[in-house]
Amino acid sequence: VRTRPGYAAPVASRCYSHGKVETDEEFNARWVTYFSKPDIDGWELRKGMNTLIGYDLVPEPKVLDSALRACRRLNDLASAIRILEAVKDKAGPHKDIYPYLIQELQPTLAELGISTPEELGIDKS
Amino acid sequence: MAHQAHAYHMVDPSPWPLTGAVAALLLTSGTAIWMHFNSMSLMSLGMILLLLTIYQWWRDIIREGTFQGHHTPPVQKGLRYGMILFITSEVFFFLGFFWAFYHSSLAPTPELGGCWPPTGITTLDPFEVPLLNTAVLLASGVTVTWAHHSIMEGQRKQAIQSLTLTILLGFYFTFLQGMEYYEAPFTIADGVYGSTFFVATGFHGLHVIIGSSFLAVCLLRQVQFHFTSKHHFGFEAAAWYWHFVDVVWLFLYISIYWWGS
C-alpha cells in the first residue's frame, strides 16, 4: 500500500536518474520471490525485512504473506509477530492501513498459527 | 675472513625470535590462566618478556641498518615488502571485525528487537567526539606527511616539530577515545552491539597506541641523527602504519559510528 500524494507530477519534472523505473507490481513480485526462496535462512529473512522496512512504503499483503511463510519455514514465530508490529509502525499516522493488512492476512495468520500483538496484549507499552 | 659477494643481509644468530616465541606462549596461556584461575603471574611474565624482546630485537635491527650498513637497497626493498605484507595482514584482521559488525547489523535478530541500533542502546552522537577524533587523525596524517617531506629535504628542526605534533595528535586521539569509553552509556557486555563496538574500536585503539609508539621511536632516532634525506625506511614504515590506522578509523567512523547509529 503506497500512500499516494493527491497530485501527479508532470512527466517533464520527474526526478528519475537514467534507467528503467520498477512498477509497483515488479517491486512486489521481486519481494515475494525473495521471501519464497525455499531454503531462505534466518539472516536472509532478517536482512530482507530490514531492507523492506527501510523503504518509504507499507508492504503489500502479498509480500508480507510471503515473509510470514518464510518465518514459518524457519520456525521463527518471534520474527513473524515482529513483522506485524513493524508494518503497523510503518503506517505512521494512517491508522486505517494496519487493520486492512490484518484483515487481508487473516487466513494466513490463522493457517500458520500467528497471533497478532493485539491478541497477545503486547501492543500496549 | 672473506667478505660476502652479494648485497643481502645474512643475519647473525639471535636469541630474540626464541624469547618472542616463549613470550607469546606465556602471554596466551597466561591470559587463559588469569581468566580461569585468578593468577596474573604467567601473563605478566609473558608481557615483560615480550617488551624485552621488542626492545632488544628492534634495537639490534637499528644497529645493523643504521650503524653497520647492512640495509643495502635490495635489503631495504625486502623490508618494504615485509611491511606492506604485514599491513595487508592487519587489513584482513580488521576485515573480520567489520564482517562481524555488518553480519549483526544488517540482519538484527529478534532478541535485539529486529532493529539496529538494538532496542535499549543509546548510541554515541557521531557528530560530537567521534567527529573530533576523525579530524584529529586526518590532521595527524597531514603532519606525518609534513615530517616525511622535512626529512627528505634535510630540514631537521621541522622534521622534529612535525613528527612531535603527529605524536601529540595521536595521544590526543587516545585520550579522547579513553574519555568516550569511560562515559559511554553502553558496555562491551551489552549484546552484540557492545561486542562489535568495543572489539572493533578497541583493537583500533591498540593500533593507535602501537603506531604512536613506532612514531615516538622514529622521533628519538631523528633527534639522534639516524635518518638521512635518502635513507629513512624506519620512518616510512611508521608513516605507512599510521596512515593505515587512520584509514581503519575512517571505515569505523562511517560504518559503526555513523551508519550504525
mmCIF file of C-alpha atoms in Angstrom:
data_model
loop_
_atom_site.group_PDB
_atom_site.id
_atom_site.type_symbol
_atom_site.label_atom_id
_atom_site.label_comp_id
_atom_site.label_asym_id
_atom_site.label_seq_id
_atom_site.Cartn_x
_atom_site.Cartn_y
_atom_site.Cartn_z
ATOM 1 C CA VAL A 1 0.000 0.000 0.000
ATOM 2 C CA ARG A 2 1.692 3.198 -1.101
ATOM 3 C CA THR A 3 0.398 6.457 0.316
ATOM 4 C CA ARG A 4 -0.112 8.399 -2.882
ATOM 5 C CA PRO A 5 0.037 12.194 -2.954
ATOM 6 C CA GLY A 6 -3.146 13.874 -4.195
ATOM 7 C CA TYR A 7 -1.340 15.359 -7.218
ATOM 8 C CA ALA A 8 0.585 13.787 -10.082
ATOM 9 C CA ALA A 9 3.861 15.400 -11.045
ATOM 10 C CA PRO A 10 4.091 16.360 -14.711
ATOM 11 C CA VAL A 11 6.330 13.988 -16.664
ATOM 12 C CA ALA A 12 8.948 16.596 -17.507
ATOM 13 C CA SER A 13 9.841 17.294 -13.899
ATOM 14 C CA ARG A 14 10.177 13.707 -12.642
ATOM 15 C CA CYS A 15 13.407 13.250 -10.785
ATOM 16 C CA TYR A 16 14.494 9.834 -12.065
ATOM 17 C CA SER A 17 18.103 9.145 -12.889
ATOM 18 C CA HIS A 18 18.578 7.264 -16.165
ATOM 19 C CA GLY A 19 17.291 3.706 -16.368
ATOM 20 C CA LYS A 20 14.009 1.902 -16.204
ATOM 21 C CA VAL A 21 11.724 2.521 -13.245
ATOM 22 C CA GLU A 22 10.288 -0.518 -11.486
ATOM 23 C CA THR A 23 6.484 -0.695 -11.356
ATOM 24 C CA ASP A 24 4.659 -1.488 -8.130
ATOM 25 C CA GLU A 25 3.849 -4.939 -9.487
ATOM 26 C CA GLU A 26 7.506 -5.634 -10.288
ATOM 27 C CA PHE A 27 8.560 -4.423 -6.841
ATOM 28 C CA ASN A 28 6.028 -6.689 -5.119
ATOM 29 C CA ALA A 29 6.909 -9.657 -7.318
ATOM 30 C CA ARG A 30 10.591 -9.216 -6.532
ATOM 31 C CA TRP A 31 9.972 -9.242 -2.814
ATOM 32 C CA VAL A 32 7.504 -12.134 -2.930
ATOM 33 C CA THR A 33 10.176 -14.090 -4.801
ATOM 34 C CA TYR A 34 12.833 -13.088 -2.272
ATOM 35 C CA PHE A 35 10.882 -14.433 0.691
ATOM 36 C CA SER A 36 9.688 -17.500 -1.229
ATOM 37 C CA LYS A 37 13.172 -18.979 -1.501
ATOM 38 C CA PRO A 38 12.610 -22.485 -0.117
ATOM 39 C CA ASP A 39 15.907 -22.626 1.765
ATOM 40 C CA ILE A 40 15.990 -18.999 2.872
ATOM 41 C CA ASP A 41 17.998 -18.696 6.074
ATOM 42 C CA GLY A 42 17.397 -16.595 9.160
ATOM 43 C CA TRP A 43 19.944 -13.989 8.172
ATOM 44 C CA GLU A 44 18.379 -13.503 4.749
ATOM 45 C CA LEU A 45 14.911 -13.220 6.298
ATOM 46 C CA ARG A 46 16.019 -10.567 8.776
ATOM 47 C CA LYS A 47 18.072 -8.717 6.139
ATOM 48 C CA GLY A 48 15.131 -8.743 3.731
ATOM 49 C CA MET A 49 12.769 -7.400 6.387
ATOM 50 C CA ASN A 50 15.165 -4.667 7.446
ATOM 51 C CA THR A 51 15.660 -3.570 3.844
ATOM 52 C CA LEU A 52 11.919 -3.665 3.148
ATOM 53 C CA ILE A 53 11.088 -1.691 6.269
ATOM 54 C CA GLY A 54 13.669 0.893 5.244
ATOM 55 C CA TYR A 55 11.648 1.853 2.174
ATOM 56 C CA ASP A 56 9.164 4.701 2.231
ATOM 57 C CA LEU A 57 6.103 2.470 1.901
ATOM 58 C CA VAL A 58 3.980 -0.077 3.749
ATOM 59 C CA PRO A 59 4.490 -3.520 2.189
ATOM 60 C CA GLU A 60 1.575 -5.149 0.360
ATOM 61 C CA PRO A 61 -0.235 -8.065 1.979
ATOM 62 C CA LYS A 62 1.141 -10.483 -0.602
ATOM 63 C CA VAL A 63 4.719 -9.532 0.265
ATOM 64 C CA LEU A 64 4.001 -9.861 3.987
ATOM 65 C CA ASP A 65 2.337 -13.213 3.349
ATOM 66 C CA SER A 66 5.499 -14.456 1.685
ATOM 67 C CA ALA A 67 7.616 -13.163 4.587
ATOM 68 C CA LEU A 68 5.350 -14.782 7.182
ATOM 69 C CA ARG A 69 5.605 -18.104 5.370
ATOM 70 C CA ALA A 70 9.383 -17.763 5.413
ATOM 71 C CA CYS A 71 9.144 -17.279 9.202
ATOM 72 C CA ARG A 72 7.095 -20.481 9.379
ATOM 73 C CA ARG A 73 9.736 -22.434 7.422
ATOM 74 C CA LEU A 74 12.341 -21.094 9.855
ATOM 75 C CA ASN A 75 10.262 -21.764 12.974
ATOM 76 C CA ASP A 76 10.649 -18.090 13.867
ATOM 77 C CA LEU A 77 7.384 -17.009 15.499
ATOM 78 C CA ALA A 78 9.064 -14.037 17.163
ATOM 79 C CA SER A 79 10.004 -12.503 13.823
ATOM 80 C CA ALA A 80 6.529 -13.197 12.413
ATOM 81 C CA ILE A 81 4.882 -11.176 15.186
ATOM 82 C CA ARG A 82 7.611 -8.520 14.936
ATOM 83 C CA ILE A 83 6.767 -8.097 11.237
ATOM 84 C CA LEU A 84 3.205 -7.177 12.215
ATOM 85 C CA GLU A 85 4.496 -4.634 14.750
ATOM 86 C CA ALA A 86 6.841 -3.179 12.140
ATOM 87 C CA VAL A 87 4.192 -2.647 9.452
ATOM 88 C CA LYS A 88 1.854 -1.059 11.990
ATOM 89 C CA ASP A 89 4.675 1.389 12.753
ATOM 90 C CA LYS A 90 5.379 1.982 9.048
ATOM 91 C CA ALA A 91 1.787 3.109 8.509
ATOM 92 C CA GLY A 92 2.519 6.041 10.798
ATOM 93 C CA PRO A 93 -0.459 8.367 11.140
ATOM 94 C CA HIS A 94 -2.548 6.383 8.597
ATOM 95 C CA LYS A 95 -4.445 4.341 11.173
ATOM 96 C CA ASP A 96 -6.615 2.557 8.619
ATOM 97 C CA ILE A 97 -3.752 0.699 6.930
ATOM 98 C CA TYR A 98 -2.849 -1.776 9.680
ATOM 99 C CA PRO A 99 -6.394 -3.115 10.251
ATOM 100 C CA TYR A 100 -6.660 -3.545 6.470
ATOM 101 C CA LEU A 101 -3.435 -5.561 6.394
ATOM 102 C CA ILE A 102 -4.568 -7.781 9.279
ATOM 103 C CA GLN A 103 -7.895 -8.314 7.524
ATOM 104 C CA GLU A 104 -6.132 -9.368 4.311
ATOM 105 C CA LEU A 105 -3.668 -11.580 6.194
ATOM 106 C CA GLN A 106 -6.268 -13.204 8.479
ATOM 107 C CA PRO A 107 -6.388 -16.523 6.560
ATOM 108 C CA THR A 108 -2.588 -16.760 6.596
ATOM 109 C CA LEU A 109 -2.344 -15.837 10.264
ATOM 110 C CA ALA A 110 -4.909 -18.488 11.091
ATOM 111 C CA GLU A 111 -3.231 -21.106 8.889
ATOM 112 C CA LEU A 112 0.222 -20.503 10.345
ATOM 113 C CA GLY A 113 -0.966 -20.007 13.919
ATOM 114 C CA ILE A 114 0.429 -16.472 14.251
ATOM 115 C CA SER A 115 -1.149 -14.291 16.938
ATOM 116 C CA THR A 116 -1.231 -10.551 16.459
ATOM 117 C CA PRO A 117 0.452 -8.271 19.019
ATOM 118 C CA GLU A 118 -3.047 -7.069 19.973
ATOM 119 C CA GLU A 119 -4.230 -10.622 20.694
ATOM 120 C CA LEU A 120 -1.157 -11.138 22.877
ATOM 121 C CA GLY A 121 -1.663 -7.842 24.667
ATOM 122 C CA ILE A 122 1.838 -6.647 23.805
ATOM 123 C CA ASP A 123 0.711 -3.696 21.724
ATOM 124 C CA LYS A 124 0.429 -1.549 24.846
ATOM 125 C CA SER A 125 3.746 -0.007 26.032
ATOM 126 C CA MET B 1 87.523 -13.896 6.812
ATOM 127 C CA ALA B 2 86.113 -13.269 3.301
ATOM 128 C CA HIS B 3 83.595 -10.522 2.500
ATOM 129 C CA GLN B 4 80.210 -11.554 1.180
ATOM 130 C CA ALA B 5 79.897 -11.465 -2.612
ATOM 131 C CA HIS B 6 76.272 -10.237 -2.523
ATOM 132 C CA ALA B 7 74.308 -7.289 -1.185
ATOM 133 C CA TYR B 8 71.999 -9.261 1.076
ATOM 134 C CA HIS B 9 71.975 -9.441 4.867
ATOM 135 C CA MET B 10 72.857 -12.791 6.394
ATOM 136 C CA VAL B 11 71.816 -12.020 9.946
ATOM 137 C CA ASP B 12 73.857 -13.142 12.943
ATOM 138 C CA PRO B 13 72.347 -15.692 15.330
ATOM 139 C CA SER B 14 69.938 -14.014 17.720
ATOM 140 C CA PRO B 15 68.010 -15.139 20.787
ATOM 141 C CA TRP B 16 65.118 -12.740 20.244
ATOM 142 C CA PRO B 17 62.944 -14.900 17.970
ATOM 143 C CA LEU B 18 63.049 -17.580 20.661
ATOM 144 C CA THR B 19 62.318 -15.174 23.522
ATOM 145 C CA GLY B 20 59.491 -13.716 21.397
ATOM 146 C CA ALA B 21 58.015 -17.170 20.861
ATOM 147 C CA VAL B 22 58.279 -18.003 24.551
ATOM 148 C CA ALA B 23 56.669 -14.658 25.366
ATOM 149 C CA ALA B 24 53.790 -15.459 23.003
ATOM 150 C CA LEU B 25 53.280 -18.810 24.714
ATOM 151 C CA LEU B 26 53.363 -17.258 28.198
ATOM 152 C CA LEU B 27 51.016 -14.444 27.190
ATOM 153 C CA THR B 28 48.407 -16.734 25.676
ATOM 154 C CA SER B 29 48.448 -19.424 28.329
ATOM 155 C CA GLY B 30 48.872 -16.756 30.990
ATOM 156 C CA THR B 31 45.770 -14.923 29.820
ATOM 157 C CA ALA B 32 43.785 -18.150 29.883
ATOM 158 C CA ILE B 33 45.035 -18.884 33.412
ATOM 159 C CA TRP B 34 44.222 -15.359 34.517
ATOM 160 C CA MET B 35 40.681 -15.774 33.267
ATOM 161 C CA HIS B 36 40.087 -19.116 34.953
ATOM 162 C CA PHE B 37 42.353 -19.299 37.993
ATOM 163 C CA ASN B 38 42.752 -15.693 39.075
ATOM 164 C CA SER B 39 46.545 -15.505 38.720
ATOM 165 C CA MET B 40 48.331 -12.890 36.655
ATOM 166 C CA SER B 41 51.848 -14.282 37.111
ATOM 167 C CA LEU B 42 52.248 -16.114 33.803
ATOM 168 C CA MET B 43 50.657 -13.337 31.782
ATOM 169 C CA SER B 44 52.828 -10.672 33.459
ATOM 170 C CA LEU B 45 55.941 -12.739 32.843
ATOM 171 C CA GLY B 46 54.930 -13.041 29.195
ATOM 172 C CA MET B 47 54.368 -9.286 28.962
ATOM 173 C CA ILE B 48 57.783 -8.480 30.431
ATOM 174 C CA LEU B 49 59.484 -10.960 28.135
ATOM 175 C CA LEU B 50 57.618 -9.505 25.150
ATOM 176 C CA LEU B 51 58.662 -5.959 25.975
ATOM 177 C CA LEU B 52 62.275 -7.035 26.427
ATOM 178 C CA THR B 53 62.160 -8.908 23.114
ATOM 179 C CA ILE B 54 60.661 -5.910 21.318
ATOM 180 C CA TYR B 55 63.248 -3.533 22.714
ATOM 181 C CA GLN B 56 66.271 -5.681 22.014
ATOM 182 C CA TRP B 57 65.247 -7.114 18.645
ATOM 183 C CA TRP B 58 64.455 -3.761 17.109
ATOM 184 C CA ARG B 59 67.494 -2.152 18.792
ATOM 185 C CA ASP B 60 69.591 -4.802 17.016
ATOM 186 C CA ILE B 61 67.921 -4.071 13.681
ATOM 187 C CA ILE B 62 68.691 -0.359 14.112
ATOM 188 C CA ARG B 63 72.307 -1.228 14.888
ATOM 189 C CA GLU B 64 72.538 -3.495 11.830
ATOM 190 C CA GLY B 65 70.975 -0.921 9.494
ATOM 191 C CA THR B 66 71.997 2.484 10.758
ATOM 192 C CA PHE B 67 75.449 1.733 12.193
ATOM 193 C CA GLN B 68 76.692 -1.377 10.410
ATOM 194 C CA GLY B 69 75.445 -0.634 6.889
ATOM 195 C CA HIS B 70 73.606 -3.900 6.319
ATOM 196 C CA HIS B 71 70.487 -2.235 4.868
ATOM 197 C CA THR B 72 71.592 -2.016 1.243
ATOM 198 C CA PRO B 73 68.999 -1.179 -1.439
ATOM 199 C CA PRO B 74 67.923 -4.808 -2.010
ATOM 200 C CA VAL B 75 67.696 -5.356 1.739
ATOM 201 C CA GLN B 76 65.598 -2.232 2.076
ATOM 202 C CA LYS B 77 63.367 -3.459 -0.745
ATOM 203 C CA GLY B 78 62.797 -6.646 1.236
ATOM 204 C CA LEU B 79 61.945 -4.611 4.331
ATOM 205 C CA ARG B 80 59.431 -2.624 2.281
ATOM 206 C CA TYR B 81 57.793 -5.825 1.023
ATOM 207 C CA GLY B 82 57.721 -7.082 4.579
ATOM 208 C CA MET B 83 55.996 -4.012 5.955
ATOM 209 C CA ILE B 84 53.484 -3.993 3.111
ATOM 210 C CA LEU B 85 52.667 -7.669 3.666
ATOM 211 C CA PHE B 86 52.339 -7.112 7.399
ATOM 212 C CA ILE B 87 49.966 -4.179 6.951
ATOM 213 C CA THR B 88 47.989 -6.258 4.451
ATOM 214 C CA SER B 89 47.600 -8.976 7.073
ATOM 215 C CA GLU B 90 46.351 -6.345 9.508
ATOM 216 C CA VAL B 91 43.807 -5.190 6.936
ATOM 217 C CA PHE B 92 42.445 -8.746 6.870
ATOM 218 C CA PHE B 93 42.432 -8.793 10.658
ATOM 219 C CA PHE B 94 40.162 -5.754 10.749
ATOM 220 C CA LEU B 95 38.084 -7.059 7.845
ATOM 221 C CA GLY B 96 36.994 -9.863 10.134
ATOM 222 C CA PHE B 97 35.633 -7.466 12.717
ATOM 223 C CA PHE B 98 33.870 -5.420 10.058
ATOM 224 C CA TRP B 99 32.340 -8.678 8.795
ATOM 225 C CA ALA B 100 31.071 -9.404 12.278
ATOM 226 C CA PHE B 101 29.639 -5.897 12.563
ATOM 227 C CA TYR B 102 27.814 -5.988 9.225
ATOM 228 C CA HIS B 103 26.587 -9.549 9.780
ATOM 229 C CA SER B 104 24.997 -8.434 13.053
ATOM 230 C CA SER B 105 23.726 -5.035 11.983
ATOM 231 C CA LEU B 106 22.300 -5.759 8.512
ATOM 232 C CA ALA B 107 20.149 -8.580 9.889
ATOM 233 C CA PRO B 108 19.480 -7.816 13.565
ATOM 234 C CA THR B 109 17.957 -10.721 15.486
ATOM 235 C CA PRO B 110 14.614 -10.743 17.327
ATOM 236 C CA GLU B 111 16.492 -10.583 20.637
ATOM 237 C CA LEU B 112 17.619 -7.087 19.660
ATOM 238 C CA GLY B 113 14.126 -6.110 18.553
ATOM 239 C CA GLY B 114 14.905 -6.821 14.912
ATOM 240 C CA CYS B 115 16.390 -3.354 14.575
ATOM 241 C CA TRP B 116 19.758 -1.621 14.609
ATOM 242 C CA PRO B 117 20.748 0.058 16.858
ATOM 243 C CA PRO B 118 19.194 -2.586 19.088
ATOM 244 C CA THR B 119 16.361 -1.683 21.437
ATOM 245 C CA GLY B 120 17.709 -0.071 24.577
ATOM 246 C CA ILE B 121 21.040 1.029 23.137
ATOM 247 C CA THR B 122 21.782 4.775 23.241
ATOM 248 C CA THR B 123 24.394 5.290 20.596
ATOM 249 C CA LEU B 124 27.100 7.965 20.677
ATOM 250 C CA ASP B 125 26.398 11.063 18.607
ATOM 251 C CA PRO B 126 28.676 10.705 15.569
ATOM 252 C CA PHE B 127 28.958 14.461 15.234
ATOM 253 C CA GLU B 128 30.429 15.015 18.691
ATOM 254 C CA VAL B 129 33.705 13.474 19.956
ATOM 255 C CA PRO B 130 33.869 10.854 17.177
ATOM 256 C CA LEU B 131 33.926 13.638 14.576
ATOM 257 C CA LEU B 132 36.653 15.438 16.509
ATOM 258 C CA ASN B 133 38.600 12.166 16.586
ATOM 259 C CA THR B 134 38.258 11.943 12.821
ATOM 260 C CA ALA B 135 39.638 15.463 12.424
ATOM 261 C CA VAL B 136 42.498 14.684 14.812
ATOM 262 C CA LEU B 137 43.598 11.604 12.869
ATOM 263 C CA LEU B 138 43.234 13.278 9.488
ATOM 264 C CA ALA B 139 45.338 16.173 10.771
ATOM 265 C CA SER B 140 47.941 13.723 12.038
ATOM 266 C CA GLY B 141 48.091 12.282 8.532
ATOM 267 C CA VAL B 142 48.957 15.733 7.264
ATOM 268 C CA THR B 143 51.618 16.314 9.919
ATOM 269 C CA VAL B 144 53.278 12.941 9.315
ATOM 270 C CA THR B 145 53.479 13.770 5.588
ATOM 271 C CA TRP B 146 54.961 17.125 6.530
ATOM 272 C CA ALA B 147 57.519 15.275 8.654
ATOM 273 C CA HIS B 148 58.391 12.999 5.743
ATOM 274 C CA HIS B 149 58.988 15.917 3.391
ATOM 275 C CA SER B 150 61.047 17.648 6.064
ATOM 276 C CA ILE B 151 63.263 14.589 6.404
ATOM 277 C CA MET B 152 63.655 14.285 2.634
ATOM 278 C CA GLU B 153 64.603 17.951 2.409
ATOM 279 C CA GLY B 154 67.094 17.740 5.251
ATOM 280 C CA GLN B 155 65.085 20.133 7.421
ATOM 281 C CA ARG B 156 65.974 18.725 10.818
ATOM 282 C CA LYS B 157 64.063 21.153 13.048
ATOM 283 C CA GLN B 158 60.845 20.975 11.023
ATOM 284 C CA ALA B 159 61.057 17.203 10.919
ATOM 285 C CA ILE B 160 61.288 17.096 14.698
ATOM 286 C CA GLN B 161 58.441 19.588 15.116
ATOM 287 C CA SER B 162 56.023 17.902 12.698
ATOM 288 C CA LEU B 163 56.810 14.420 13.994
ATOM 289 C CA THR B 164 56.251 15.630 17.573
ATOM 290 C CA LEU B 165 52.941 17.179 16.519
ATOM 291 C CA THR B 166 51.895 13.920 14.887
ATOM 292 C CA ILE B 167 52.598 12.015 18.081
ATOM 293 C CA LEU B 168 50.758 14.586 20.196
ATOM 294 C CA LEU B 169 47.726 14.280 17.920
ATOM 295 C CA GLY B 170 47.933 10.515 18.350
ATOM 296 C CA PHE B 171 47.948 10.928 22.135
ATOM 297 C CA TYR B 172 45.035 13.354 21.914
ATOM 298 C CA PHE B 173 43.023 10.750 19.970
ATOM 299 C CA THR B 174 43.816 8.106 22.556
ATOM 300 C CA PHE B 175 42.868 10.464 25.385
ATOM 301 C CA LEU B 176 39.565 11.433 23.735
ATOM 302 C CA GLN B 177 38.722 7.826 22.962
ATOM 303 C CA GLY B 178 39.533 6.886 26.545
ATOM 304 C CA MET B 179 37.100 9.521 27.770
ATOM 305 C CA GLU B 180 34.445 8.237 25.363
ATOM 306 C CA TYR B 181 34.931 4.680 26.618
ATOM 307 C CA TYR B 182 34.550 5.864 30.208
ATOM 308 C CA GLU B 183 31.447 7.938 29.521
ATOM 309 C CA ALA B 184 29.698 5.608 27.067
ATOM 310 C CA PRO B 185 26.161 4.609 28.079
ATOM 311 C CA PHE B 186 26.801 1.015 26.972
ATOM 312 C CA THR B 187 29.491 -1.587 27.716
ATOM 313 C CA ILE B 188 31.125 -4.476 25.903
ATOM 314 C CA ALA B 189 28.627 -6.751 27.659
ATOM 315 C CA ASP B 190 25.624 -5.041 26.053
ATOM 316 C CA GLY B 191 24.774 -7.653 23.486
ATOM 317 C CA VAL B 192 26.255 -7.873 20.039
ATOM 318 C CA TYR B 193 26.200 -4.076 19.781
ATOM 319 C CA GLY B 194 28.604 -3.757 22.676
ATOM 320 C CA SER B 195 30.736 -6.619 21.424
ATOM 321 C CA THR B 196 31.149 -5.323 17.873
ATOM 322 C CA PHE B 197 31.649 -1.740 19.025
ATOM 323 C CA PHE B 198 34.300 -2.328 21.653
ATOM 324 C CA VAL B 199 36.201 -5.121 19.920
ATOM 325 C CA ALA B 200 36.493 -3.191 16.635
ATOM 326 C CA THR B 201 37.237 0.214 18.176
ATOM 327 C CA GLY B 202 39.301 -1.405 20.924
ATOM 328 C CA PHE B 203 41.669 -3.136 18.530
ATOM 329 C CA HIS B 204 41.837 0.089 16.566
ATOM 330 C CA GLY B 205 42.801 1.993 19.717
ATOM 331 C CA LEU B 206 45.512 -0.578 20.419
ATOM 332 C CA HIS B 207 46.855 0.017 16.909
ATOM 333 C CA VAL B 208 46.855 3.778 17.513
ATOM 334 C CA ILE B 209 48.972 3.183 20.608
ATOM 335 C CA ILE B 210 51.311 0.891 18.683
ATOM 336 C CA GLY B 211 51.536 3.410 15.823
ATOM 337 C CA SER B 212 52.204 6.276 18.218
ATOM 338 C CA SER B 213 54.979 4.240 19.854
ATOM 339 C CA PHE B 214 56.516 3.478 16.455
ATOM 340 C CA LEU B 215 56.452 7.201 15.594
ATOM 341 C CA ALA B 216 57.941 8.060 19.000
ATOM 342 C CA VAL B 217 60.853 5.730 18.344
ATOM 343 C CA CYS B 218 61.297 7.480 14.990
ATOM 344 C CA LEU B 219 61.352 10.823 16.788
ATOM 345 C CA LEU B 220 64.079 9.622 19.119
ATOM 346 C CA ARG B 221 66.035 8.324 16.118
ATOM 347 C CA GLN B 222 65.558 11.552 14.167
ATOM 348 C CA VAL B 223 66.877 13.536 17.150
ATOM 349 C CA GLN B 224 69.883 11.219 17.258
ATOM 350 C CA PHE B 225 70.662 11.718 13.547
ATOM 351 C CA HIS B 226 69.812 8.169 12.440
ATOM 352 C CA PHE B 227 67.898 9.257 9.331
ATOM 353 C CA THR B 228 69.362 10.714 6.146
ATOM 354 C CA SER B 229 67.387 12.528 3.494
ATOM 355 C CA LYS B 230 67.688 9.475 1.233
ATOM 356 C CA HIS B 231 67.524 6.635 3.735
ATOM 357 C CA HIS B 232 64.899 6.630 6.466
ATOM 358 C CA PHE B 233 62.889 3.494 5.921
ATOM 359 C CA GLY B 234 62.002 3.087 9.606
ATOM 360 C CA PHE B 235 60.193 6.402 9.408
ATOM 361 C CA GLU B 236 58.459 5.461 6.152
ATOM 362 C CA ALA B 237 57.273 2.194 7.670
ATOM 363 C CA ALA B 238 55.913 4.101 10.682
ATOM 364 C CA ALA B 239 54.175 6.581 8.409
ATOM 365 C CA TRP B 240 52.584 3.774 6.333
ATOM 366 C CA TYR B 241 51.358 2.136 9.520
ATOM 367 C CA TRP B 242 49.999 5.437 10.766
ATOM 368 C CA HIS B 243 48.065 6.047 7.526
ATOM 369 C CA PHE B 244 46.662 2.504 7.776
ATOM 370 C CA VAL B 245 45.454 3.268 11.310
ATOM 371 C CA ASP B 246 43.818 6.458 10.016
ATOM 372 C CA VAL B 247 42.047 4.627 7.180
ATOM 373 C CA VAL B 248 40.745 1.954 9.559
ATOM 374 C CA TRP B 249 39.333 4.718 11.732
ATOM 375 C CA LEU B 250 37.548 6.262 8.718
ATOM 376 C CA PHE B 251 35.872 2.919 7.992
ATOM 377 C CA LEU B 252 34.989 2.513 11.678
ATOM 378 C CA TYR B 253 33.560 6.009 11.828
ATOM 379 C CA ILE B 254 31.425 5.623 8.737
ATOM 380 C CA SER B 255 30.250 2.068 9.499
ATOM 381 C CA ILE B 256 29.832 1.886 13.256
ATOM 382 C CA TYR B 257 29.506 5.464 14.442
ATOM 383 C CA TRP B 258 27.559 6.984 11.585
ATOM 384 C CA TRP B 259 25.651 4.300 9.632
ATOM 385 C CA GLY B 260 25.281 2.182 12.755
ATOM 386 C CA SER B 261 23.563 4.897 14.731
#
